[in-house]
Amino acid sequence: MKTVVISLGGSILIPSLEKNKIREYVPVLEEIAAHHRLFVVVGGGGEARRYITVVRTLGIDEGTSDEIGILVTRLNANLLIAALGDAAYPKVAESHAEAKKFAESRKIVIMGGITPGQTTDAVAAVLAERVGASVFINVTSVDGIYSADPKKDKKARRYDTLTPQQLLDIVGVTALTAGSNTVLDIVAARIVERSHIPLVVLDGRDPENLSRAILTGKFTGSIVSEKKKKILPL
Ligand code: UTP
């Protein structure tokens, strides 16, 4: 049994409350948890963005806006816990230490955000370090990591594998552009570099792509690792 940490983007799981993919993700997460120790960090998705827009319209500071974003990630995390029923630990972990403690139950541990000034990608990257994960998986709405934004640059190439330094170079450039939406937040990319834990960025629009990646190694996405050794299947 290996340890897996998943950053499950809110834009994948709950792009909006009406169009959520929770029902499809429940069997996928249960299947992975039958073989491995599983932690899932849930993002804020469309609802977080809507709240944050309102907060900004009201002229409220960014730190408060982050706190409200965190509350929405935890609300989404609660929804996932409720949908998973007995398979999940019944409370959202509010710190990495709490997540470790909850894992003693051998159930799936779910987190949301924890501290202002970052995203749930960073929460998940640090969690991967703290629980000694074999792999850190970022579930997104793109089919992998590109050398540049493929919507803007026709010459952008998709990587099957890349090094943490290459990831930092890509994410660093994009992060400088206002309003950009990078494939992984830069804090998380730095943690991936220092932790030496392999990162897999995969397309979660098809939920089964996630279980296929972990259990069979056949998936659509990119692997970030220093070493050439085989990362998946676990
Ligand atoms: P997300 O992690 O969901 O950000 O957190 P995101 O980049 O919009 O990702 P997707 O679309 O869900 O995949 C939502 C917001 O909550 C606050 C930030 O304001 C973030 O933009 N947040 C989240 C924090 O301040 N700290 C955290 O630890 C997590």
GROMACS .gro file of C-alpha atoms and ligand atoms in nm, residues 9-11 43-45 48-49 52 65-67 69-70 73 113-121 123 181, ligand 1:
model
   55
    9GLY     CA    1  -0.929   2.115  -0.863
   10GLY     CA    2  -1.259   2.278  -0.780
   11SER     CA    3  -1.294   2.361  -1.149
   43GLY     CA    4  -1.044   2.326  -0.454
   44GLY     CA    5  -1.299   2.606  -0.450
   45GLY     CA    6  -1.411   2.597  -0.814
   48ALA     CA    7  -1.512   3.034  -0.473
   49ARG     CA    8  -1.459   3.257  -0.776
   52ILE     CA    9  -1.425   3.633  -0.437
   65SER     CA   10  -1.107   3.733   0.018
   66ASP     CA   11  -0.867   3.438   0.065
   67GLU     CA   12  -1.037   3.345   0.395
   69GLY     CA   13  -1.213   3.125  -0.063
   70ILE     CA   14  -1.088   2.882   0.205
   73THR     CA   15  -1.301   2.493  -0.044
  113GLY     CA   16  -0.757   2.532   0.200
  114ILE     CA   17  -0.569   2.628   0.518
  115THR     CA   18  -0.378   2.960   0.493
  116PRO     CA   19  -0.436   3.284   0.296
  117GLY     CA   20  -0.203   3.368   0.007
  118GLN     CA   21  -0.192   3.033  -0.170
  119THR     CA   22  -0.417   2.778  -0.339
  120THR     CA   23  -0.512   2.421  -0.259
  121ASP     CA   24  -0.228   2.302  -0.491
  123VAL     CA   25  -0.177   2.267   0.052
  181ASN     CA   26  -0.428   3.050  -1.462
  235UTP     P1   27  -0.838   2.704  -0.503
  235UTP     O1   28  -0.725   2.622  -0.460
  235UTP     O2   29  -0.962   2.635  -0.543
  235UTP     O3   30  -0.786   2.798  -0.620
  235UTP     O4   31  -0.874   2.806  -0.390
  235UTP     P2   32  -0.802   2.791  -0.776
  235UTP     O5   33  -0.669   2.824  -0.832
  235UTP     O6   34  -0.917   2.876  -0.812
  235UTP     O7   35  -0.825   2.637  -0.815
  235UTP     P3   36  -0.946   2.557  -0.878
  235UTP     O8   37  -1.007   2.635  -0.989
  235UTP     O9   38  -1.041   2.528  -0.768
  235UTP    O10   39  -0.879   2.435  -0.930
  235UTP     C1   40  -0.973   2.906  -0.409
  235UTP     C2   41  -0.928   3.033  -0.340
  235UTP    O11   42  -0.923   3.012  -0.197
  235UTP     C3   43  -0.813   3.083  -0.138
  235UTP     C4   44  -0.746   3.158  -0.255
  235UTP    O12   45  -0.804   3.288  -0.260
  235UTP     C5   46  -0.786   3.076  -0.377
  235UTP    O13   47  -0.785   3.151  -0.497
  235UTP     N1   48  -0.722   2.987  -0.070
  235UTP     C6   49  -0.728   2.853  -0.093
  235UTP     C7   50  -0.630   3.036   0.022
  235UTP    O14   51  -0.618   3.157   0.042
  235UTP     N2   52  -0.550   2.946   0.090
  235UTP     C8   53  -0.558   2.813   0.072
  235UTP    O15   54  -0.484   2.737   0.141
  235UTP     C9   55  -0.647   2.766  -0.024
   0.00000   0.00000   0.00000
